[in-house]
Coordinates of N, CA and C and ligand atoms in Angstrom, one line a residue:
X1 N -7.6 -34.6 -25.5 CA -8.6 -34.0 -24.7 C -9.2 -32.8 -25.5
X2 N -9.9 -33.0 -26.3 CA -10.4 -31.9 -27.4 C -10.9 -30.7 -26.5
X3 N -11.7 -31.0 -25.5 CA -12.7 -30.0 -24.6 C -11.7 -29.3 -24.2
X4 N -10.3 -29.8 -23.7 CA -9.6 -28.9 -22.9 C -8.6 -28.0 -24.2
X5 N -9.1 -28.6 -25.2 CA -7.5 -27.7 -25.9 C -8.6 -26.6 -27.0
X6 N -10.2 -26.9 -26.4 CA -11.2 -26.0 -26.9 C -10.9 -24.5 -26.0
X7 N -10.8 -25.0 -24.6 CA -11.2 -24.1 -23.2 C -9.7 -23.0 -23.4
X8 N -8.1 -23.5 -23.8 CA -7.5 -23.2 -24.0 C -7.6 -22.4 -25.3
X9 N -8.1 -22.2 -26.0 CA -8.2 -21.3 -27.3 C -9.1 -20.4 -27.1
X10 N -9.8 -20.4 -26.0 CA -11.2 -19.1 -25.2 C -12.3 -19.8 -25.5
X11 N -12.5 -21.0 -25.7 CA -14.3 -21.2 -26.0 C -14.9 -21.2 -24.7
X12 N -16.0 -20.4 -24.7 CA -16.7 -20.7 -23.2 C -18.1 -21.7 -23.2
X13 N -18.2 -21.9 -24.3 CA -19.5 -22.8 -24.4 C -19.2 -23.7 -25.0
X14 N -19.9 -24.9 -24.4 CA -20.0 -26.1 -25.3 C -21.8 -26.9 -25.9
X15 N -21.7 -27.2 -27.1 CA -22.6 -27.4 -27.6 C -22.9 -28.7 -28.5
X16 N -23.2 -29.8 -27.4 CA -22.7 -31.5 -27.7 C -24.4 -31.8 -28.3
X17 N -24.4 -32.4 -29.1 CA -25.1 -33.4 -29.9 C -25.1 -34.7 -29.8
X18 N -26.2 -35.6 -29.9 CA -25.9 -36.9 -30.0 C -27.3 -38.0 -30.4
X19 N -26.9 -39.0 -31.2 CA -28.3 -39.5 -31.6 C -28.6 -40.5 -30.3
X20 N -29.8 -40.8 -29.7 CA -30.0 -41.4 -28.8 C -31.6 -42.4 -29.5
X21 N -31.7 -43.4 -28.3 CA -33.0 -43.9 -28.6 C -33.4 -43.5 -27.5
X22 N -35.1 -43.4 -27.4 CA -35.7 -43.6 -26.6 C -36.5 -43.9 -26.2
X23 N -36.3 -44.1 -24.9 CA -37.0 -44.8 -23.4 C -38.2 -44.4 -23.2
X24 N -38.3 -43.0 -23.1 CA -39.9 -42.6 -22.7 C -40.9 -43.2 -23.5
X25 N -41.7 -43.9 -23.4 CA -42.8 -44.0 -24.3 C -43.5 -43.4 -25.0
X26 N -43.4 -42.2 -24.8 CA -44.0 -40.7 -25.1 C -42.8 -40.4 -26.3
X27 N -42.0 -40.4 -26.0 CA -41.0 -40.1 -27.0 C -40.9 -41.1 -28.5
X28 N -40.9 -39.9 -30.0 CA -41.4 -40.4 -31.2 C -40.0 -40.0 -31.9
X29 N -39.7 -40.9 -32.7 CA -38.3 -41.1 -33.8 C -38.7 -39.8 -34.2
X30 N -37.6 -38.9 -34.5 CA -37.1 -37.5 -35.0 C -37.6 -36.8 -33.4
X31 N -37.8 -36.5 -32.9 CA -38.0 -35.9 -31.2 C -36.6 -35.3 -31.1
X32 N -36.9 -34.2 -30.2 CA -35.5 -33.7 -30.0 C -35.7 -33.4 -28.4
X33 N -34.4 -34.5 -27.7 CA -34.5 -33.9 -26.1 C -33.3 -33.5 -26.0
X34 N -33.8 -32.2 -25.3 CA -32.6 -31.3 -24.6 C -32.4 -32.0 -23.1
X35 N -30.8 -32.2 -23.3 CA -30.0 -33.0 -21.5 C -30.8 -31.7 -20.3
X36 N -31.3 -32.5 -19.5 CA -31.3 -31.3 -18.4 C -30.4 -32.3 -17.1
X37 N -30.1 -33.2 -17.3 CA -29.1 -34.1 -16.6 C -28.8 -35.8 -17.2
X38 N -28.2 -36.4 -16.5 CA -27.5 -37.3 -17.3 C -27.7 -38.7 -16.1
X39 N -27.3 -39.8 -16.4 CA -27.0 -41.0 -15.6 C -25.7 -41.3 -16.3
X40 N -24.4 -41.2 -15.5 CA -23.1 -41.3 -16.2 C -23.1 -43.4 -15.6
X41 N -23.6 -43.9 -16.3 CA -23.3 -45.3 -16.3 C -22.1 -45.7 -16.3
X42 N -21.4 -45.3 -17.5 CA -19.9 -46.0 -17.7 C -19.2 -45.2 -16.2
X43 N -19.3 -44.1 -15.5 CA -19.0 -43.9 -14.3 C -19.1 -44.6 -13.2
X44 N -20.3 -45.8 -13.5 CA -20.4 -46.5 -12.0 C -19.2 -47.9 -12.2
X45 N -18.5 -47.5 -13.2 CA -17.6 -48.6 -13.3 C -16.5 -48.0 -13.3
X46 N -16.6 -46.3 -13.0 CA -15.0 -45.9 -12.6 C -14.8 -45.0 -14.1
X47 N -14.8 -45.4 -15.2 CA -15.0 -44.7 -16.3 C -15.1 -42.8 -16.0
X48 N -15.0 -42.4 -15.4 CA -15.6 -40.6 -15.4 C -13.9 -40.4 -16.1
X49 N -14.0 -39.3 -16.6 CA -13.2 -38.8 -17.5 C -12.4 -37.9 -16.5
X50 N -12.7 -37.5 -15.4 CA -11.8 -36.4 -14.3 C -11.0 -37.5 -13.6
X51 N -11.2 -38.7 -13.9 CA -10.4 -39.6 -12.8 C -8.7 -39.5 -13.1
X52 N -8.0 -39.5 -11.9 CA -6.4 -39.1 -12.2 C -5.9 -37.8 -11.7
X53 N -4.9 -37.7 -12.0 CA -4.3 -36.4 -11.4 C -5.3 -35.4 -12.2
X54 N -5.1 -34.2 -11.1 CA -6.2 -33.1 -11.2 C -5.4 -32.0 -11.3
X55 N -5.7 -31.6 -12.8 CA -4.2 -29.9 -12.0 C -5.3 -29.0 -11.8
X56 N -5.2 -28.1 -10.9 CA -6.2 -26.9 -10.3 C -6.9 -26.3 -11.7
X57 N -5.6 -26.0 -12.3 CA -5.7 -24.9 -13.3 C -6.6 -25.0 -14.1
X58 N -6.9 -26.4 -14.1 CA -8.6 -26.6 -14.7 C -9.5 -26.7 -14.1
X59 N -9.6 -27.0 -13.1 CA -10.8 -26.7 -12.4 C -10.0 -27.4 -10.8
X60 N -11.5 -28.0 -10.1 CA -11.2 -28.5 -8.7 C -11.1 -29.4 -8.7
X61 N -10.9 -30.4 -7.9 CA -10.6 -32.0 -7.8 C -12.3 -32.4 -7.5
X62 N -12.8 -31.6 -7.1 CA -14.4 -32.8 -6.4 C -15.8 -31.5 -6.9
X63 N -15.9 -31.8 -8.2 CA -17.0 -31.0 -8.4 C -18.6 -31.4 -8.4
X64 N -19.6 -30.4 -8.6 CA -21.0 -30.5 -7.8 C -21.1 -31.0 -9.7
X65 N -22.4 -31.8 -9.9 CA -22.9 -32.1 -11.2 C -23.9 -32.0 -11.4
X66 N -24.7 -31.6 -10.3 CA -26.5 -31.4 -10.9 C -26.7 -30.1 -11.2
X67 N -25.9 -29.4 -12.2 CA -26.1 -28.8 -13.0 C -25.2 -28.5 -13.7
X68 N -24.8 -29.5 -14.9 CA -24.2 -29.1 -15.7 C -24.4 -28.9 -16.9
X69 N -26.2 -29.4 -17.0 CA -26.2 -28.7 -18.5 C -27.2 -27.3 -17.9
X70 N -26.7 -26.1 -17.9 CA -27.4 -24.5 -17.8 C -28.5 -24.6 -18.3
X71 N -29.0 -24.0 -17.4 CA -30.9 -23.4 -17.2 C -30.7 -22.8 -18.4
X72 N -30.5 -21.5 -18.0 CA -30.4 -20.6 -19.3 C -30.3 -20.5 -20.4
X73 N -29.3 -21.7 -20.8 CA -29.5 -22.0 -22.1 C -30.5 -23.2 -22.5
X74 N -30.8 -23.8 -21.7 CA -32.1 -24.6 -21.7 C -33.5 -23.8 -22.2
X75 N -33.4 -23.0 -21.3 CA -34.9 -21.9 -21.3 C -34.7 -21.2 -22.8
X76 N -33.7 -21.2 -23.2 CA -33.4 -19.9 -24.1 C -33.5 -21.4 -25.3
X77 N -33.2 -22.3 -25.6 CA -33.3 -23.1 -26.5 C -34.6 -23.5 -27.2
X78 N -35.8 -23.6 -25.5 CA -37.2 -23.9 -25.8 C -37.7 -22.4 -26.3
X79 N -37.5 -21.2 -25.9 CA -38.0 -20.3 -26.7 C -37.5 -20.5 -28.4
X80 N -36.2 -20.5 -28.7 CA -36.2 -20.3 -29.4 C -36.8 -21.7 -30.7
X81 N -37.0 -22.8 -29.9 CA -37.9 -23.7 -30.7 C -39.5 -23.5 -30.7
X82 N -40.3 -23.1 -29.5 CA -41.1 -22.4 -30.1 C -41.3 -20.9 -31.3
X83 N -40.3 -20.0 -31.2 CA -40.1 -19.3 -32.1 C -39.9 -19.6 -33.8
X84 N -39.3 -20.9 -33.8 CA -39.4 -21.4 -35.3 C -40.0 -22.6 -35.5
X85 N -41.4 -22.9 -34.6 CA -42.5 -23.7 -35.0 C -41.7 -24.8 -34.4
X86 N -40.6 -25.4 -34.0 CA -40.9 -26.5 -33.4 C -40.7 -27.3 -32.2
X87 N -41.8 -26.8 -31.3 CA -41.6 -26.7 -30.1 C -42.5 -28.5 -30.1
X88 N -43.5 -28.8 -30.9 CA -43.9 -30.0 -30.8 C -42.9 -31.5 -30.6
X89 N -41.7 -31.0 -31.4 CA -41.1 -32.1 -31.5 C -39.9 -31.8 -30.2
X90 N -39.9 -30.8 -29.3 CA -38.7 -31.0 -28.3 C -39.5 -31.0 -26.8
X91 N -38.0 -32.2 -26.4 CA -38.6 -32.8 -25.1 C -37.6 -32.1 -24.2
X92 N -37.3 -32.5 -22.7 CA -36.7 -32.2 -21.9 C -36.4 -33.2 -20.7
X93 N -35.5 -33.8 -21.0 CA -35.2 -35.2 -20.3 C -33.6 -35.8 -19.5
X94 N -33.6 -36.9 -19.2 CA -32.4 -37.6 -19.1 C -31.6 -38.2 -19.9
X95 N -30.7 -38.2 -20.2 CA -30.1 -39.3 -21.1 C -28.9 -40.3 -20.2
X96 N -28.9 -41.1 -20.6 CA -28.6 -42.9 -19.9 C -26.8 -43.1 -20.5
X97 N -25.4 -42.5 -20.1 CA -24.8 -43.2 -21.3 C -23.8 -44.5 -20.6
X98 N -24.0 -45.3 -22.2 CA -23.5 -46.6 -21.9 C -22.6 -46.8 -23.1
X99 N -21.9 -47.7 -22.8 CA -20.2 -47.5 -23.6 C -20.7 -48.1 -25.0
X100 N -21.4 -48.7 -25.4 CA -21.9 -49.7 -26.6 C -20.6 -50.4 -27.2
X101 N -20.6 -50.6 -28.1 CA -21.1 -50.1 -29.1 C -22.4 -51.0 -29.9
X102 N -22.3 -52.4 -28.7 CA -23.9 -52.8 -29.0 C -25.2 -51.6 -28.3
X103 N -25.8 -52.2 -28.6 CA -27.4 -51.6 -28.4 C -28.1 -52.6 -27.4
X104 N -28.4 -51.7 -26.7 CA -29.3 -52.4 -25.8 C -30.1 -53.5 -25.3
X105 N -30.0 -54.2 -24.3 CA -31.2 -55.5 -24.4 C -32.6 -55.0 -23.9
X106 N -33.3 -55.5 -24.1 CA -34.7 -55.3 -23.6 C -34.7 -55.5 -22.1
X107 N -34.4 -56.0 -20.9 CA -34.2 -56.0 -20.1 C -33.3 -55.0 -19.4
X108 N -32.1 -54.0 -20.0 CA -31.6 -52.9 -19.6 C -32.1 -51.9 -19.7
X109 N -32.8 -51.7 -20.9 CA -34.0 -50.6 -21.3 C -34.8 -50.8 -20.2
X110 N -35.3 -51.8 -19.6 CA -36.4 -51.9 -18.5 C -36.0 -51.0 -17.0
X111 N -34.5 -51.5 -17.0 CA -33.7 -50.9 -15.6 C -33.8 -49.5 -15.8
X112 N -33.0 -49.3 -17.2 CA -33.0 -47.5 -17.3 C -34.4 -46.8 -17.4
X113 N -35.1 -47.1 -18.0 CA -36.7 -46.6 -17.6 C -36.7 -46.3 -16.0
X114 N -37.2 -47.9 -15.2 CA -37.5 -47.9 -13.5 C -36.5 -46.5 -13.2
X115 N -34.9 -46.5 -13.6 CA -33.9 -45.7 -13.4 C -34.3 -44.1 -13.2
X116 N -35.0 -43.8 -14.0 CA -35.4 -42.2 -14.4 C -34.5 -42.0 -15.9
X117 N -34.3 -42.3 -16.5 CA -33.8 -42.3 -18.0 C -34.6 -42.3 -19.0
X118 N -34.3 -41.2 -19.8 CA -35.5 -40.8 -21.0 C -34.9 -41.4 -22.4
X119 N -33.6 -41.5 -22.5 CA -33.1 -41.5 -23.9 C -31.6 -42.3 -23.7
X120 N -31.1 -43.0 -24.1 CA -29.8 -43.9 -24.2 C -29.2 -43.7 -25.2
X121 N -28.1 -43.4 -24.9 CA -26.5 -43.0 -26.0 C -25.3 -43.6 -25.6
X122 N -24.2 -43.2 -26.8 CA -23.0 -43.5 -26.4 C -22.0 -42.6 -26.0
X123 N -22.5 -41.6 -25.6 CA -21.7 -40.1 -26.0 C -21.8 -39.0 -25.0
X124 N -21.7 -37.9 -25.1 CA -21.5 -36.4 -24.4 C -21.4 -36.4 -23.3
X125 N -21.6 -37.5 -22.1 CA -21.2 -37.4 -21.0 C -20.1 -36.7 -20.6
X126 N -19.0 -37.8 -21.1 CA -17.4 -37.5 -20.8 C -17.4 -35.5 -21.4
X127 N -17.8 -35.1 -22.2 CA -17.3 -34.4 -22.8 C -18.1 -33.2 -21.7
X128 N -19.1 -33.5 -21.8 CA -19.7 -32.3 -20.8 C -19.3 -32.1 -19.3
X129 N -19.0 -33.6 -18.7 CA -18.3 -33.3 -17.4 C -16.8 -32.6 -17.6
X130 N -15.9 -32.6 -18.7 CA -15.0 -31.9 -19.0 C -15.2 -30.5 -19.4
X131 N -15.4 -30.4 -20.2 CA -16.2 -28.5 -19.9 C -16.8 -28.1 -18.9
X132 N -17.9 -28.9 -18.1 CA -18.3 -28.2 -16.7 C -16.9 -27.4 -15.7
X133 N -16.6 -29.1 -16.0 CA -15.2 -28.7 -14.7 C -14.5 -27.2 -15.5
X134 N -14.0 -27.3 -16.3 CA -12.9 -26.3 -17.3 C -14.0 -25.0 -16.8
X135 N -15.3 -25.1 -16.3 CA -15.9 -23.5 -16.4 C -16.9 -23.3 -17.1
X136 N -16.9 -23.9 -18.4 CA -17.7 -23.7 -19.7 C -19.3 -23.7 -19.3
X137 N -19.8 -23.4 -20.0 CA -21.5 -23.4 -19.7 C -21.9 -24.6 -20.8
X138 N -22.7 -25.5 -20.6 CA -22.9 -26.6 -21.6 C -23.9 -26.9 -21.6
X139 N -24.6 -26.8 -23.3 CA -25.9 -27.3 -23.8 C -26.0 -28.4 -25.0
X140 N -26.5 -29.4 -24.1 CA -26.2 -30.7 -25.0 C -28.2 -31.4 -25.1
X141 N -27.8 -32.5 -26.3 CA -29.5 -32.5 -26.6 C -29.0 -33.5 -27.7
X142 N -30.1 -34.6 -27.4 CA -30.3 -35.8 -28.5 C -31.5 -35.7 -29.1
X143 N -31.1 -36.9 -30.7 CA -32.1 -36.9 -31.0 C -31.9 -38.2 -31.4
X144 N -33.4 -38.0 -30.9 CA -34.3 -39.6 -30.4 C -34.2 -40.4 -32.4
X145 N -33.5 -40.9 -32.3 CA -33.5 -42.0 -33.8 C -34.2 -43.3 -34.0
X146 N -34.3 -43.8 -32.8 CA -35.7 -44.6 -32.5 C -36.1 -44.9 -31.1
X147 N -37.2 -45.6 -31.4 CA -37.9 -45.9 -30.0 C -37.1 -46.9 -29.5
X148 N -36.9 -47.3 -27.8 CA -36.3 -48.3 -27.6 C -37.0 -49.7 -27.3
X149 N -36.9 -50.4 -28.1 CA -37.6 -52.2 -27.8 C -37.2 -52.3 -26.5
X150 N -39.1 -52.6 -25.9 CA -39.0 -53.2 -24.2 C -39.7 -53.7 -23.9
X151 N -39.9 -54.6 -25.1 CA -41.1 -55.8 -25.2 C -40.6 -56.5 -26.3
X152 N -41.1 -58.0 -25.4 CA -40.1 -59.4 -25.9 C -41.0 -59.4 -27.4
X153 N -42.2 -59.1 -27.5 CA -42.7 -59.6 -28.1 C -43.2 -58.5 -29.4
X154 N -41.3 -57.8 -29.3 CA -41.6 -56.6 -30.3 C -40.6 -57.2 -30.9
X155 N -40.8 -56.9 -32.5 CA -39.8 -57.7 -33.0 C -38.5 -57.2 -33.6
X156 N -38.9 -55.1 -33.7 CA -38.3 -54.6 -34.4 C -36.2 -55.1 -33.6
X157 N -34.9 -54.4 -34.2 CA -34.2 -54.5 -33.5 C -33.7 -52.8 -33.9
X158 N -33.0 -52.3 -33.1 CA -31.8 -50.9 -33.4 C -30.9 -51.3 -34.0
X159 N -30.8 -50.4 -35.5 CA -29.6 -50.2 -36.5 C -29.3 -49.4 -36.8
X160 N -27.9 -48.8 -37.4 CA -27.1 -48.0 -37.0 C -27.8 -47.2 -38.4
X161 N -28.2 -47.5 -39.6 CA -28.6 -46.6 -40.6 C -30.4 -46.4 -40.5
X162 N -31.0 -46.6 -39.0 CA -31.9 -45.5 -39.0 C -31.2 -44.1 -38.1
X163 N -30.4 -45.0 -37.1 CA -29.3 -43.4 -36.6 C -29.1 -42.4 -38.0
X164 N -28.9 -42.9 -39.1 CA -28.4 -41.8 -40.0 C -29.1 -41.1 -40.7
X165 N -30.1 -41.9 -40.7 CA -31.7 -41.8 -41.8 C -32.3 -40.6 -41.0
X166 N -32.6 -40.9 -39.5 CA -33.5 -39.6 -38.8 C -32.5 -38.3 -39.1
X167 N -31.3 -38.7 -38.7 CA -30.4 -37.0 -38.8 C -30.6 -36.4 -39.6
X168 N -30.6 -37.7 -41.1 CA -30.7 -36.7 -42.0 C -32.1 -35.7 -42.7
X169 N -32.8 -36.4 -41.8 CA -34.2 -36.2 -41.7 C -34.6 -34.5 -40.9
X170 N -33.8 -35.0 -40.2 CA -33.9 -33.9 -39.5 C -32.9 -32.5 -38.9
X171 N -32.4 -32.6 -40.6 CA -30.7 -31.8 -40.3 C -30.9 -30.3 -40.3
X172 N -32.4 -30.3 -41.3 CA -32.6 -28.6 -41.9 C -33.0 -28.2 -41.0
X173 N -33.9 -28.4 -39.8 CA -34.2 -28.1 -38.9 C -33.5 -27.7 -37.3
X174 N -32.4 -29.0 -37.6 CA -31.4 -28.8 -36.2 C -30.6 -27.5 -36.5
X175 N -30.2 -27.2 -38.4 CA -29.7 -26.3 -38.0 C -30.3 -24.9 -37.9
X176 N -31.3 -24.5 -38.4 CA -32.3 -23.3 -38.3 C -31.6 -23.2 -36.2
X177 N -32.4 -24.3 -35.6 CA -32.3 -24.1 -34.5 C -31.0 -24.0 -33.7
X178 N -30.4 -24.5 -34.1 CA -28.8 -24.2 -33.0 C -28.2 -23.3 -33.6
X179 N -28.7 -22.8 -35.3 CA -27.9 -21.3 -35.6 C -28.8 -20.1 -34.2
X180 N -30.1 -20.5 -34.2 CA -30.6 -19.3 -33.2 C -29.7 -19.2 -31.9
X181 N -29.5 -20.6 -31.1 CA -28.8 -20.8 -30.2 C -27.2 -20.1 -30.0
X182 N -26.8 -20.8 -31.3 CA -25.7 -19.8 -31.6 C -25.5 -18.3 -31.3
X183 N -26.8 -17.7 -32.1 CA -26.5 -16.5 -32.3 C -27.1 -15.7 -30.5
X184 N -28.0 -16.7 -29.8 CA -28.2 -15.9 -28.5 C -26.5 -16.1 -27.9
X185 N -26.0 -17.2 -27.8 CA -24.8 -16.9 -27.4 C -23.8 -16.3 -27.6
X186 N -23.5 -15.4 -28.9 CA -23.0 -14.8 -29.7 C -23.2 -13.4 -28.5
X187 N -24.5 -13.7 -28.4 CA -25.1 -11.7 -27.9 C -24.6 -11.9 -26.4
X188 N -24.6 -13.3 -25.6 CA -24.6 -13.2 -24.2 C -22.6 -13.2 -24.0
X189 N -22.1 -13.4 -24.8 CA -20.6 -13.6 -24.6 C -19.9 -11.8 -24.6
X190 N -20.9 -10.9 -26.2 CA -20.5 -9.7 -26.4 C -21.1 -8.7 -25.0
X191 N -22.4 -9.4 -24.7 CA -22.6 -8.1 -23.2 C -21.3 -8.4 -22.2
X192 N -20.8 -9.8 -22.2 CA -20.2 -10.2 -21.0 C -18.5 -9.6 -21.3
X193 N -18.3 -8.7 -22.4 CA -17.0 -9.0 -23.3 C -15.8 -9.9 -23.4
X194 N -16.6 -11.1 -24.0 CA -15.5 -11.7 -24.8 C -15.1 -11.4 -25.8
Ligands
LIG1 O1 -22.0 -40.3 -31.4 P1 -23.4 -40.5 -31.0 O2 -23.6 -40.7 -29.6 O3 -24.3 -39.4 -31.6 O4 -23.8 -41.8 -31.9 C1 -24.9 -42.7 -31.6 C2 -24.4 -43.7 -30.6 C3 -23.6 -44.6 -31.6 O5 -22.3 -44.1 -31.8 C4 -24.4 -44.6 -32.8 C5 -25.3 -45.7 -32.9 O6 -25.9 -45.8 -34.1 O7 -25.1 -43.4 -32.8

């Protein structure tokens, strides 16, 4: 339980990454969407990561979820992307997660679109319903590594080394930006005295 043996050593923030494709049609390979909520899929099969005995000491047994990724550090992430020029490439959306480790059919991409889902992953769900619960404040955000095929008569398919191709495409930049993020959090933890 990495989140919890994070929460145990005083971290109060969590700050999850993940490459996604995406759904929006609007949405362009290298794009960067920040989570402002989630579709926990692998949860409609029971999968949620709080399932089981619950000790208090980490949180409650039946917690609220429509907001677990923080306004504030949302708000505070889009300033500080427009502050270093790149506010064109960030979005603000859903992300879809599903267990993969295949990739999507063109007819589930259709569902998760109708669904309200902007971007499809394999990842940060579990991790961020674990820090909500623990307390933590959580800012999580994908980046879109391709468009998702949702048309038969598209021929491209999703492979795992454009996943690595965009990141690395776009690494000088993620980090410019989540050192700022970093460092607003830095300032909001010392007013608060951690
Ligand atoms: O670990 P994340 O969710 O960032 O990785 C994505 C999903 C798969 O693990 C992989 C597919 O290429 O990238």
């Amino acid at each position: 339980m990495p989140v919890r043996v994070m929460k145990l050593c005083g971290v109060t923030h969590l700050i999850a990454s993940n490459a996604a494709g995406g759904i929006n049609e609007e949405y362009n390979e290298g794009d960067i969407m920040i989570m402002k909520d989630h579709i926990n899929f692998m949860g409609f099969a029971g999968n949620n990561p709080l399932v089981g005995f619950n000790d208090e000491r980490w949180g409650p047994r039946f917690i609220p979820a429509n907001k677990v990724y923080d306004k504030g550090l949302r708000e505070e992430a889009k300033r500080i992307a427009t502050k270093i020029g790149m506010s064109p490439i960030v979005r603000e959306g859903v992300y879809v997660f599903l267990g993969g480790p295949s990739f999507e059919t063109i007819a589930e991409i259709n569902m998760f679109r109708i669904c309200g889902a902007n971007a499809v992953g394999m990842s940060t769900v579990g991790e961020a319903l674990m820090a909500y619960h623990a307390g933590m404040k959580v800012f999580a955000f994908s980046l879109i590594t391709n468009k998702c095929v949702q048309d038969y008569d598209d021929d491209r398919e999703a492979n795992h080394s454009e996943v690595l191709d965009v990141g690395a495409k776009r690494s000088g930049i993620l980090k410019k930006w989540i050192g700022g993020i970093v460092e607003y959090i830095r300032q909001e933890c010392h007013q608060n005295g951690y």
